[in-house]
JSON list of C-alpha atoms in Angstrom, two decimals:
[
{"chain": "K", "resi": 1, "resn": "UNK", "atom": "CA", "xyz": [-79.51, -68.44, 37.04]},
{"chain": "K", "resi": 2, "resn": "UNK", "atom": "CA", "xyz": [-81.81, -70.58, 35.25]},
{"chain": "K", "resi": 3, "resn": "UNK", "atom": "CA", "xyz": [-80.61, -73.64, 33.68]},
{"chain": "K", "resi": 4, "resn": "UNK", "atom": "CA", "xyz": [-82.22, -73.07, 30.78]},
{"chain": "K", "resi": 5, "resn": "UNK", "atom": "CA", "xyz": [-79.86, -69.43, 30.56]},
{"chain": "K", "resi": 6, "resn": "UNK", "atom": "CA", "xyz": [-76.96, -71.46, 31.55]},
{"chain": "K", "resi": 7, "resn": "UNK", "atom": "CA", "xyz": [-77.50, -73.16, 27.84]},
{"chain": "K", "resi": 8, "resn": "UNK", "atom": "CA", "xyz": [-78.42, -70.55, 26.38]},
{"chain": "K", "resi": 9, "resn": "UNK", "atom": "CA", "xyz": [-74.59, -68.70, 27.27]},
{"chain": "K", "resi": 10, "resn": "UNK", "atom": "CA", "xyz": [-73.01, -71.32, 27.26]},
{"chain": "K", "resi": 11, "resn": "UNK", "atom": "CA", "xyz": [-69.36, -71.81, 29.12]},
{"chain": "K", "resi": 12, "resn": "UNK", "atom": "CA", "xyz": [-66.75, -68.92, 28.61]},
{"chain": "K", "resi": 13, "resn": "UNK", "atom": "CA", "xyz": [-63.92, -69.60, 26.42]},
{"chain": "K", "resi": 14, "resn": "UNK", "atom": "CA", "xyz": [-60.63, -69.28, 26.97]},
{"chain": "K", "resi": 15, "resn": "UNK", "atom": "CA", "xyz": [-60.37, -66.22, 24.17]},
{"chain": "K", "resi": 16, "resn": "UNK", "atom": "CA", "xyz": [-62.87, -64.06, 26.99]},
{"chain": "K", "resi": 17, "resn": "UNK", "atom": "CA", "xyz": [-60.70, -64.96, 29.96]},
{"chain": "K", "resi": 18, "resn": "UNK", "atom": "CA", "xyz": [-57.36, -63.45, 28.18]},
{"chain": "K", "resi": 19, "resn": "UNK", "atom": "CA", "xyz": [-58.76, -60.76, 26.31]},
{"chain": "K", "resi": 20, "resn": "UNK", "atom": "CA", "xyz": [-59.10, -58.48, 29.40]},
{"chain": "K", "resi": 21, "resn": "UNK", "atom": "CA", "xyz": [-55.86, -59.20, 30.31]},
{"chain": "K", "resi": 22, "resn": "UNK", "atom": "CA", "xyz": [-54.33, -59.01, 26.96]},
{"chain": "K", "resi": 23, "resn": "UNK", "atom": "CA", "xyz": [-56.19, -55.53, 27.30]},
{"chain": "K", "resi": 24, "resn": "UNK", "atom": "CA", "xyz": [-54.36, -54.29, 30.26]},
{"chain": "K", "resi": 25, "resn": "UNK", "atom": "CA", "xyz": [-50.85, -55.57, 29.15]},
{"chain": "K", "resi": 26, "resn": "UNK", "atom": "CA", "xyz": [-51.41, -53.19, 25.84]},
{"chain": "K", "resi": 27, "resn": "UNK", "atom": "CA", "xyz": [-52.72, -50.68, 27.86]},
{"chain": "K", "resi": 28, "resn": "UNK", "atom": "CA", "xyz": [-49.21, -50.58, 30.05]},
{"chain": "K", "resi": 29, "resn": "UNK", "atom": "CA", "xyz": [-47.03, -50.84, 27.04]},
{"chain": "K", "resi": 30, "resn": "UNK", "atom": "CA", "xyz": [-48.58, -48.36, 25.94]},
{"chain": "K", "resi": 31, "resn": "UNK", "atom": "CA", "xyz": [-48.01, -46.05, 28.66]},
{"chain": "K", "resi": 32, "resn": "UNK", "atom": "CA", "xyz": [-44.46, -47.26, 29.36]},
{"chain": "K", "resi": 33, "resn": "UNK", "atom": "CA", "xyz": [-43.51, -46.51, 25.27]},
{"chain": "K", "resi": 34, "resn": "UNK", "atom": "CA", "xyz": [-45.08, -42.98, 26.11]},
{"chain": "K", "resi": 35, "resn": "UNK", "atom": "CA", "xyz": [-43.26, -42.76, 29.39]},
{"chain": "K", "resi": 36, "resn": "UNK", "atom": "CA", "xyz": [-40.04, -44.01, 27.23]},
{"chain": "K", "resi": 37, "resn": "UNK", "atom": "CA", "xyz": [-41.01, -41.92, 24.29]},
{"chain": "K", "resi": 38, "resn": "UNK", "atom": "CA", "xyz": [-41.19, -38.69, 26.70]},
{"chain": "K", "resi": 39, "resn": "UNK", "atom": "CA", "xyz": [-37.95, -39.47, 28.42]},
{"chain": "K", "resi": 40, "resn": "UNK", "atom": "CA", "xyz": [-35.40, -39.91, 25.04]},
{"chain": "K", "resi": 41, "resn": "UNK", "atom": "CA", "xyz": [-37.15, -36.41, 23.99]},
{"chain": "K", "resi": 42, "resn": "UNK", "atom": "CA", "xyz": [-36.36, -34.69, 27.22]},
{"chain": "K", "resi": 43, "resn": "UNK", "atom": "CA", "xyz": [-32.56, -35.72, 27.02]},
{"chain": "K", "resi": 44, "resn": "UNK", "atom": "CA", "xyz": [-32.45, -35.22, 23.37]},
{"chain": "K", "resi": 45, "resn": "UNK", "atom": "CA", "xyz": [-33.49, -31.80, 24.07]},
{"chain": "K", "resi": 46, "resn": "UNK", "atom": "CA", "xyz": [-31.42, -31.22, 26.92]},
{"chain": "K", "resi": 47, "resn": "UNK", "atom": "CA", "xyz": [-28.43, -32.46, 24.89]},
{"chain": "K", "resi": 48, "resn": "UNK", "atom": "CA", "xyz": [-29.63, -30.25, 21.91]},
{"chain": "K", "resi": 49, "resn": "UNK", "atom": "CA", "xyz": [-29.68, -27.22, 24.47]},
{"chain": "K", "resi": 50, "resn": "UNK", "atom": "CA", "xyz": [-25.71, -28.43, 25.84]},
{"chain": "K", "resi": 51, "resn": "UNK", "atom": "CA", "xyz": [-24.82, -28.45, 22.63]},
{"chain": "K", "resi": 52, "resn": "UNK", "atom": "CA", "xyz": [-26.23, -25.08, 21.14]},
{"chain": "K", "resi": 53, "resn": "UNK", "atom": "CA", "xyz": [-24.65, -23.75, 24.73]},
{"chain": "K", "resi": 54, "resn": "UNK", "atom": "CA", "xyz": [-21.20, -25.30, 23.81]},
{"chain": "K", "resi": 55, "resn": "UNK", "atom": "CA", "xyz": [-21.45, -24.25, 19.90]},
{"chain": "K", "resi": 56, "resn": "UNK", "atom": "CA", "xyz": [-22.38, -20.26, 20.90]},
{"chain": "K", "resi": 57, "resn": "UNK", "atom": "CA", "xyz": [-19.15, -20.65, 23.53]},
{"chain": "K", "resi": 58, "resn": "UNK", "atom": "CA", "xyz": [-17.02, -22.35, 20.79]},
{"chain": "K", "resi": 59, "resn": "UNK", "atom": "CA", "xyz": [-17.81, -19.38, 18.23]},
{"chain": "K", "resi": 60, "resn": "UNK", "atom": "CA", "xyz": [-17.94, -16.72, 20.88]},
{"chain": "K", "resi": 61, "resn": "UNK", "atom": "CA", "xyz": [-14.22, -18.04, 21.47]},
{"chain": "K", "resi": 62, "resn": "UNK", "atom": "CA", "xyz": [-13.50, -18.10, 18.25]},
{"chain": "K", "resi": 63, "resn": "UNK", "atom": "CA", "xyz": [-14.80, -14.38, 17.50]},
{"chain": "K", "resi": 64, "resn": "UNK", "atom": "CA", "xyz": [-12.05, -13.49, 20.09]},
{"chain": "K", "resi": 65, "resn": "UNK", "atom": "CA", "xyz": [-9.20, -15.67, 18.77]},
{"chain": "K", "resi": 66, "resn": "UNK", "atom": "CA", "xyz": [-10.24, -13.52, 14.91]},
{"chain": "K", "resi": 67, "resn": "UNK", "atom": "CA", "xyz": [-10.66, -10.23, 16.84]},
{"chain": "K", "resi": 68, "resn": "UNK", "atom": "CA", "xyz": [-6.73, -10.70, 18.15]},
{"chain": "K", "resi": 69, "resn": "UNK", "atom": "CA", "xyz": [-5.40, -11.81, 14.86]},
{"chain": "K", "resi": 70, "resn": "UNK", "atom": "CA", "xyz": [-7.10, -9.12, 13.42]},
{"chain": "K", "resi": 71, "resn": "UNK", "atom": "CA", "xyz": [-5.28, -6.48, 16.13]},
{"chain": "K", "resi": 72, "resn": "UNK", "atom": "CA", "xyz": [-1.72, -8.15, 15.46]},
{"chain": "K", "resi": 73, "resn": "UNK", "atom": "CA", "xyz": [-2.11, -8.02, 11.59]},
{"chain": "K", "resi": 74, "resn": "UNK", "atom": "CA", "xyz": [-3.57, -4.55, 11.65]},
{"chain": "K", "resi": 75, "resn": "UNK", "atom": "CA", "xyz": [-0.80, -3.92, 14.34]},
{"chain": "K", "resi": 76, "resn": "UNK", "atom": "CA", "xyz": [1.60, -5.84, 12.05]},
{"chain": "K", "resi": 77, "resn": "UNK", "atom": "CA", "xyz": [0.50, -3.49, 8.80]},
{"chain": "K", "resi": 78, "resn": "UNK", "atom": "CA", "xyz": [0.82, -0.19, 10.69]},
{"chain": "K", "resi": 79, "resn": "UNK", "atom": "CA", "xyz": [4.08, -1.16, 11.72]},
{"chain": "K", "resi": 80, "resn": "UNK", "atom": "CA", "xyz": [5.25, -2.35, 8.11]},
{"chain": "K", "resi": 81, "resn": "UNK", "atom": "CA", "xyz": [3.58, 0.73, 6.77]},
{"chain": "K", "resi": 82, "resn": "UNK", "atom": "CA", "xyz": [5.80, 3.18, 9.19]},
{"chain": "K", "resi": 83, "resn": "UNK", "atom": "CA", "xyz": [9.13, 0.99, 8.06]},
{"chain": "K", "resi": 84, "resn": "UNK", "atom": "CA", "xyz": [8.29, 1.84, 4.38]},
{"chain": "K", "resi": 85, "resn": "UNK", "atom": "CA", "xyz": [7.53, 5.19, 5.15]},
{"chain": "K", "resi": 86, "resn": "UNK", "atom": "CA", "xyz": [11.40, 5.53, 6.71]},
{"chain": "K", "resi": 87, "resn": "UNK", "atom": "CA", "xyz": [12.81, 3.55, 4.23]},
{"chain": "K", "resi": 88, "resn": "UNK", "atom": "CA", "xyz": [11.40, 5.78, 1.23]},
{"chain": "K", "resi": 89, "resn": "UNK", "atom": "CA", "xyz": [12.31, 8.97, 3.18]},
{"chain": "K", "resi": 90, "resn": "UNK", "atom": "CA", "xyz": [16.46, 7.21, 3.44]},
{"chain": "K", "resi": 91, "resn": "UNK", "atom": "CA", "xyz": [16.06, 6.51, -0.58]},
{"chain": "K", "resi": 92, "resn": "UNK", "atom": "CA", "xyz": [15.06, 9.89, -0.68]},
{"chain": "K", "resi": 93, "resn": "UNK", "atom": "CA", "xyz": [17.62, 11.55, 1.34]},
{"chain": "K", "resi": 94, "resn": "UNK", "atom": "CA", "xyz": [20.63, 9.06, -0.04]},
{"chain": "K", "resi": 95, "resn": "UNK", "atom": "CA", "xyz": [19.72, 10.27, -3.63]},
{"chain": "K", "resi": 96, "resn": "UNK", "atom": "CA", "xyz": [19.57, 14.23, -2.52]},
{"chain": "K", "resi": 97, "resn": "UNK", "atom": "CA", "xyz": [22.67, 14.02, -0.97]},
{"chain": "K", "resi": 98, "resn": "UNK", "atom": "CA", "xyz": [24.41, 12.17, -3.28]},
{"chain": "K", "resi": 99, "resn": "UNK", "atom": "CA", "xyz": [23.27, 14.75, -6.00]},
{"chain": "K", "resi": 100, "resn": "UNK", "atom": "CA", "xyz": [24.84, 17.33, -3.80]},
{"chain": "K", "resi": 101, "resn": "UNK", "atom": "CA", "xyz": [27.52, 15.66, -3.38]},
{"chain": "K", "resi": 102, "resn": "UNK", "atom": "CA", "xyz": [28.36, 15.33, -7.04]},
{"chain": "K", "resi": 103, "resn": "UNK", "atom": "CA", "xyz": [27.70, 18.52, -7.74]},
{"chain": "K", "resi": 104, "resn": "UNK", "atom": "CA", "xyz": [29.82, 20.18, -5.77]},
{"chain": "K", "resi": 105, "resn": "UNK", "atom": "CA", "xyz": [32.67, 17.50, -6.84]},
{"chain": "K", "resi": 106, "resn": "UNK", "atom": "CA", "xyz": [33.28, 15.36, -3.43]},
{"chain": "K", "resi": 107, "resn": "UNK", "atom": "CA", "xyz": [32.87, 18.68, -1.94]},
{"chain": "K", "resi": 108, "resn": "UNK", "atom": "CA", "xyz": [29.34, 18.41, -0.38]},
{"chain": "K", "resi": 109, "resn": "UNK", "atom": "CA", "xyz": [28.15, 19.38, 3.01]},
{"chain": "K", "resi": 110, "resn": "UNK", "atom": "CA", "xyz": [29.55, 17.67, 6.27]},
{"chain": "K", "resi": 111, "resn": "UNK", "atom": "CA", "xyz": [28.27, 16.05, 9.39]},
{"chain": "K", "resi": 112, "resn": "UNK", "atom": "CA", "xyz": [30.05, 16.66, 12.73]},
{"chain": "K", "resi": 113, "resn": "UNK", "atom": "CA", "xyz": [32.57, 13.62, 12.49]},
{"chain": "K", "resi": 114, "resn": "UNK", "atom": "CA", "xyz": [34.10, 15.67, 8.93]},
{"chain": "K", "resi": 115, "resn": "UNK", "atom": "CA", "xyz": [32.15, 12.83, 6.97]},
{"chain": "K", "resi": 116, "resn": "UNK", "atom": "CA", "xyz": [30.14, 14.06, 3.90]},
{"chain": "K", "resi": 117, "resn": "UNK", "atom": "CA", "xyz": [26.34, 13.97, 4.51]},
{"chain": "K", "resi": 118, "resn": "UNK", "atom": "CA", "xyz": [26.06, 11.74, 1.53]},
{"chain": "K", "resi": 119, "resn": "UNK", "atom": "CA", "xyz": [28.35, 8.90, 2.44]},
{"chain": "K", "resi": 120, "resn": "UNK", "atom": "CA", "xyz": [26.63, 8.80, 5.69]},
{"chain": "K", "resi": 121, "resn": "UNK", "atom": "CA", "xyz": [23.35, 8.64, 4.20]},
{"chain": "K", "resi": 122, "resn": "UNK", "atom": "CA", "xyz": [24.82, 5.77, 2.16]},
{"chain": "K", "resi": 123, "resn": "UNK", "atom": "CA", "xyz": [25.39, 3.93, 4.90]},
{"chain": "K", "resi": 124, "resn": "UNK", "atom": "CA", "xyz": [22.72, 4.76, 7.09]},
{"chain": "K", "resi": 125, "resn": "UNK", "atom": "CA", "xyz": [20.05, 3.50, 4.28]},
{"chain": "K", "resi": 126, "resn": "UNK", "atom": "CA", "xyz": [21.65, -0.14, 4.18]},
{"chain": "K", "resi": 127, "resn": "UNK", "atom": "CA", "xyz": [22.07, -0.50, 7.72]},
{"chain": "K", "resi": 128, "resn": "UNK", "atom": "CA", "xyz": [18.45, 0.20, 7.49]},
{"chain": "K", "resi": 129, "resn": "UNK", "atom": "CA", "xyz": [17.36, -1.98, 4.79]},
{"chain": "K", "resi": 130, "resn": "UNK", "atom": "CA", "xyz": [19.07, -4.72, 6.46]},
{"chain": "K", "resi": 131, "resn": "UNK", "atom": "CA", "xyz": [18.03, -4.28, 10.03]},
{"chain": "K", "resi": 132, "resn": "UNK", "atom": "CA", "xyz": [14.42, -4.66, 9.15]},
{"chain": "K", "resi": 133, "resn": "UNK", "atom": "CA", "xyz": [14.95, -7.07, 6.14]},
{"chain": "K", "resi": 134, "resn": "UNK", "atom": "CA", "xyz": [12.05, -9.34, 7.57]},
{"chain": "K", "resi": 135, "resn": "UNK", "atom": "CA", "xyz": [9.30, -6.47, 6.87]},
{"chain": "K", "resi": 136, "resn": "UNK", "atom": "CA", "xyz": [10.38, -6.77, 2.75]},
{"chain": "K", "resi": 137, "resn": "UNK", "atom": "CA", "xyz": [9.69, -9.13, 0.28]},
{"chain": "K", "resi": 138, "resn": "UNK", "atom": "CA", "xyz": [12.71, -10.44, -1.56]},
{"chain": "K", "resi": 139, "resn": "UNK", "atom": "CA", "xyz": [11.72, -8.53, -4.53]},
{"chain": "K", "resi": 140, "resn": "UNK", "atom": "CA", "xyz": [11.63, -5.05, -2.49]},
{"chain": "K", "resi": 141, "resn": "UNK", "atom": "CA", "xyz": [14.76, -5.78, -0.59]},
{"chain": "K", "resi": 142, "resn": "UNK", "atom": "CA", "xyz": [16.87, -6.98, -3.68]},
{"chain": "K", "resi": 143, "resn": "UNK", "atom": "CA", "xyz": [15.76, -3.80, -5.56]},
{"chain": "K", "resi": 144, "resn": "UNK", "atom": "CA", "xyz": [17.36, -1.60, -1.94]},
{"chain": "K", "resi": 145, "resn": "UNK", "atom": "CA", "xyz": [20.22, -3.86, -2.55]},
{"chain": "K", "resi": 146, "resn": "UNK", "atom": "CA", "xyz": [20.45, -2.57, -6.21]},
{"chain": "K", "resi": 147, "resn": "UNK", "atom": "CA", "xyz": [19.44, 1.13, -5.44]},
{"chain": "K", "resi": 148, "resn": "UNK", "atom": "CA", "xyz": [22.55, 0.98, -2.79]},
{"chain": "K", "resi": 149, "resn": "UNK", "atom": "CA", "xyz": [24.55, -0.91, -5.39]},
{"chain": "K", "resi": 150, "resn": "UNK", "atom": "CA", "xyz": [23.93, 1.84, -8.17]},
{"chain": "K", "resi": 151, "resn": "UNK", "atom": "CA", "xyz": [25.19, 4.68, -5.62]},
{"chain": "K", "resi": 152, "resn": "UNK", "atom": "CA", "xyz": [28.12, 3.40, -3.75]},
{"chain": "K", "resi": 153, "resn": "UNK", "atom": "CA", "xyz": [30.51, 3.89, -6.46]},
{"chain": "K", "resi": 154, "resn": "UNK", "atom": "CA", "xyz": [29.48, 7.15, -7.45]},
{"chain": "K", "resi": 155, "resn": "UNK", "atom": "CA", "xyz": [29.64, 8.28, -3.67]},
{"chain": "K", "resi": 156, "resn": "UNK", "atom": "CA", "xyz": [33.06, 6.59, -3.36]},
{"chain": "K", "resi": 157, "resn": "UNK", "atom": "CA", "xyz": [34.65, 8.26, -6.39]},
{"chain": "K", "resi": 158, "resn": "UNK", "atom": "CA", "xyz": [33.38, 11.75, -5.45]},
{"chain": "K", "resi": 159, "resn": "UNK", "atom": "CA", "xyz": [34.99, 10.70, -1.68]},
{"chain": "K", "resi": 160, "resn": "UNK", "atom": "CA", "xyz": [38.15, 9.76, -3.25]},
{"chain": "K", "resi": 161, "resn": "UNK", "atom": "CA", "xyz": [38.49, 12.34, -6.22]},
{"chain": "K", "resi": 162, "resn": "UNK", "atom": "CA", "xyz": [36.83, 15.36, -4.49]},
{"chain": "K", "resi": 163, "resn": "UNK", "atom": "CA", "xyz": [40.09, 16.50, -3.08]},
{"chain": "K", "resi": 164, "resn": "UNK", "atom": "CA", "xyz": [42.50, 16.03, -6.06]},
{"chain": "K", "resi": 165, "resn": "UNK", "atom": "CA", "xyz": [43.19, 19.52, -8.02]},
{"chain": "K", "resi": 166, "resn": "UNK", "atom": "CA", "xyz": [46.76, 19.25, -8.52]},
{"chain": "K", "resi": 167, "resn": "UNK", "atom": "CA", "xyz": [47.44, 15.71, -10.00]},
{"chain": "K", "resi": 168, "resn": "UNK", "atom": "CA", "xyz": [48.32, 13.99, -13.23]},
{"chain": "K", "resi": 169, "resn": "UNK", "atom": "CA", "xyz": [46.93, 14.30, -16.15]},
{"chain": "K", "resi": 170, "resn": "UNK", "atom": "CA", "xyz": [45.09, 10.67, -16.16]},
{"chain": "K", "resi": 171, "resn": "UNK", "atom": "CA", "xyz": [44.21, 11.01, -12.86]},
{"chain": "K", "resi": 172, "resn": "UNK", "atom": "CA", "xyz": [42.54, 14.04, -13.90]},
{"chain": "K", "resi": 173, "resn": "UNK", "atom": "CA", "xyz": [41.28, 12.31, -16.44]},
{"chain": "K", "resi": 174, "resn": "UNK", "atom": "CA", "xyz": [40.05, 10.03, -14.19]},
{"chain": "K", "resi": 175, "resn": "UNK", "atom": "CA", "xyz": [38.50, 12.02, -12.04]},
{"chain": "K", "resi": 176, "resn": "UNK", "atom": "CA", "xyz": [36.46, 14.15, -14.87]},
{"chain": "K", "resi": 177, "resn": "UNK", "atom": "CA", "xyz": [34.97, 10.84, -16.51]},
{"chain": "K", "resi": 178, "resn": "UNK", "atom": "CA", "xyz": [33.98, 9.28, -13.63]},
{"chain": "K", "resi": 179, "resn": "UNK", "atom": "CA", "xyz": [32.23, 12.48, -12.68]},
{"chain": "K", "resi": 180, "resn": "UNK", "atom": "CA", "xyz": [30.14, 12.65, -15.86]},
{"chain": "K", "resi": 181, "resn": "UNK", "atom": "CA", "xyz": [29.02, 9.26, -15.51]},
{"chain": "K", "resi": 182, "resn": "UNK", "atom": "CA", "xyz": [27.87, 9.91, -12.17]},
{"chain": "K", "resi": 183, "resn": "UNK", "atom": "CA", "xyz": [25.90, 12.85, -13.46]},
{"chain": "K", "resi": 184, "resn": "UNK", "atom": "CA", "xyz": [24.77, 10.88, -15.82]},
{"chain": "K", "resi": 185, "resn": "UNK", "atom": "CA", "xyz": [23.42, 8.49, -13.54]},
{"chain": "K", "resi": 186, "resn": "UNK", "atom": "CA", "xyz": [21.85, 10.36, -11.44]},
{"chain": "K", "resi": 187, "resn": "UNK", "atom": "CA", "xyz": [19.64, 11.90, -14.24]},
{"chain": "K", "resi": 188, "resn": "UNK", "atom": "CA", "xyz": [18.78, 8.67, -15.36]},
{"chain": "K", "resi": 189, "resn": "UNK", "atom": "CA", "xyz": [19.23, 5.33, -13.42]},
{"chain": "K", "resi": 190, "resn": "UNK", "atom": "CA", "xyz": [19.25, 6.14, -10.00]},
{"chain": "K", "resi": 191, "resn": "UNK", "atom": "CA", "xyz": [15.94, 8.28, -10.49]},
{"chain": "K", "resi": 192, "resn": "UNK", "atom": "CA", "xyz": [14.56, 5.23, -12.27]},
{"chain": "K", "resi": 193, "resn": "UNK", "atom": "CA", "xyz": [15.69, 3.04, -9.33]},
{"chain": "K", "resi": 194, "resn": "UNK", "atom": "CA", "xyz": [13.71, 4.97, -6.74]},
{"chain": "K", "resi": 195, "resn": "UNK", "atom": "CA", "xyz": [10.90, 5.33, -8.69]},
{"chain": "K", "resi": 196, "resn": "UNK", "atom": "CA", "xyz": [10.53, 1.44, -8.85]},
{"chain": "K", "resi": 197, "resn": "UNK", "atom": "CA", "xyz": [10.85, 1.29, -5.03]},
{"chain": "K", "resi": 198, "resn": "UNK", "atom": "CA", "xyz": [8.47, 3.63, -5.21]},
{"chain": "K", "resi": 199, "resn": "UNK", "atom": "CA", "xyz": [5.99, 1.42, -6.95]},
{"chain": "K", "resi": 200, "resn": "UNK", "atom": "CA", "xyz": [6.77, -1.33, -5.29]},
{"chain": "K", "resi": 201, "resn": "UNK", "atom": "CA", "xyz": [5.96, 0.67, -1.73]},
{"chain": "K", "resi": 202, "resn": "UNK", "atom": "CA", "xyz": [2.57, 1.26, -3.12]},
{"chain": "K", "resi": 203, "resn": "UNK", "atom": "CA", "xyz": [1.22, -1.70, -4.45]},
{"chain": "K", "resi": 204, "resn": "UNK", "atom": "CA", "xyz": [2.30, -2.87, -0.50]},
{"chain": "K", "resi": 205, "resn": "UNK", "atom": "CA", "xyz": [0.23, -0.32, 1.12]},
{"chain": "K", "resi": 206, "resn": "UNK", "atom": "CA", "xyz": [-2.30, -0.36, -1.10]},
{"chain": "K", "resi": 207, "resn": "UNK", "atom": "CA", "xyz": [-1.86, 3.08, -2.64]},
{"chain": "K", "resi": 208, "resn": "UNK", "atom": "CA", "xyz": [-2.60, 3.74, -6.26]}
]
């Protein structure tokens, strides 16, 4: 090299001696912030995927948790649905024989034990109402309560009277008014009664 090219260039300064270097360093950051870049996407994605896998098993659980409460309640309803259905048919039968019963002046028809139908159908309709009290809402089992209430005492003076003939003239008496008020009420209240649990038995089951 010429001296006279050696002045011309002069020395190098320090500015040309880093800025390779400075170069390079960039150049690796630049591929480690890629590298780093490529690696937080690849577990963000693999989380994302663990995470959609343990959403899709938390719902698909949760489909079967609904699915079984949705068997016991439908279980639940058909079973509540066949209680009302015997109940009404008790409220039915209670009233019929207690009409007969009435009727024929304590004289009605019997069961095997000598008992009139109609006191046993008294009974049998509030051991039933209070056997499966849980399956009525207070309202439905306070009106049983009353429909029971309204026909005991008929039942019992028809039971106690239906065998007097011969007797006194007040017990006679007696015997005649309570009678007509008994006839009375079951042309009137006690139909009215059973009508309301009828109502009420509907609006449960969802029958207009």
């Amino acid at each position: 090299m010429s001296p006279l090219h050696v002045v011309l260039d002069g020395p190098k300064t320090w500015l040309e001696y880093v800025a390779p270097l400075i170069t390079a360093v960039a150049s690796f950051i630049a591929v480690f912030v890629a590298i780093f870049i490529a690696h937080k996407q690849n577990k963000l994605q693999a989380a994302l995927a663990t995470g959609q896998s343990e959403a899709n098993a938390s719902i698909e659980r949760l489909k079967g948790d609904l699915q079984i409460e949705l068997i016991r309640f439908s279980k639940l309803h058909e079973k509540r649905a066949e209680i009302l259905a015997d109940m009404y048919r008790r409220c039915v039968d209670v009233e019929r024989e207690g009409r007969i019963y009435m009727y024929r002046f304590g004289k009605g028809p019997m069961n095997e034990q000598g008992e009139a139908l109609a006191v046993e159908a008294l009974q049998d309709f509030g051991v039933f109402a209070e056997q499966h009290r849980i399956y009525f809402s207070e309202r439905v089992y306070q009106l049983l309560v009353g429909f029971r209430t309204l026909l005991e005492p008929y039942i019992a003076h028809a039971r106690a009277y239906g065998d007097i003939e011969n007797a006194p003239l007040p017990i006679l008496m007696e015997k005649s008014e309570g009678f007509k008020k008994a006839f009375e009420a079951f042309q009137t209240d006690i139909p009215v009664a059973r009508r309301e649990l009828e109502r009420e038995f509907r609006s449960i089951l969802g029958v207009s």
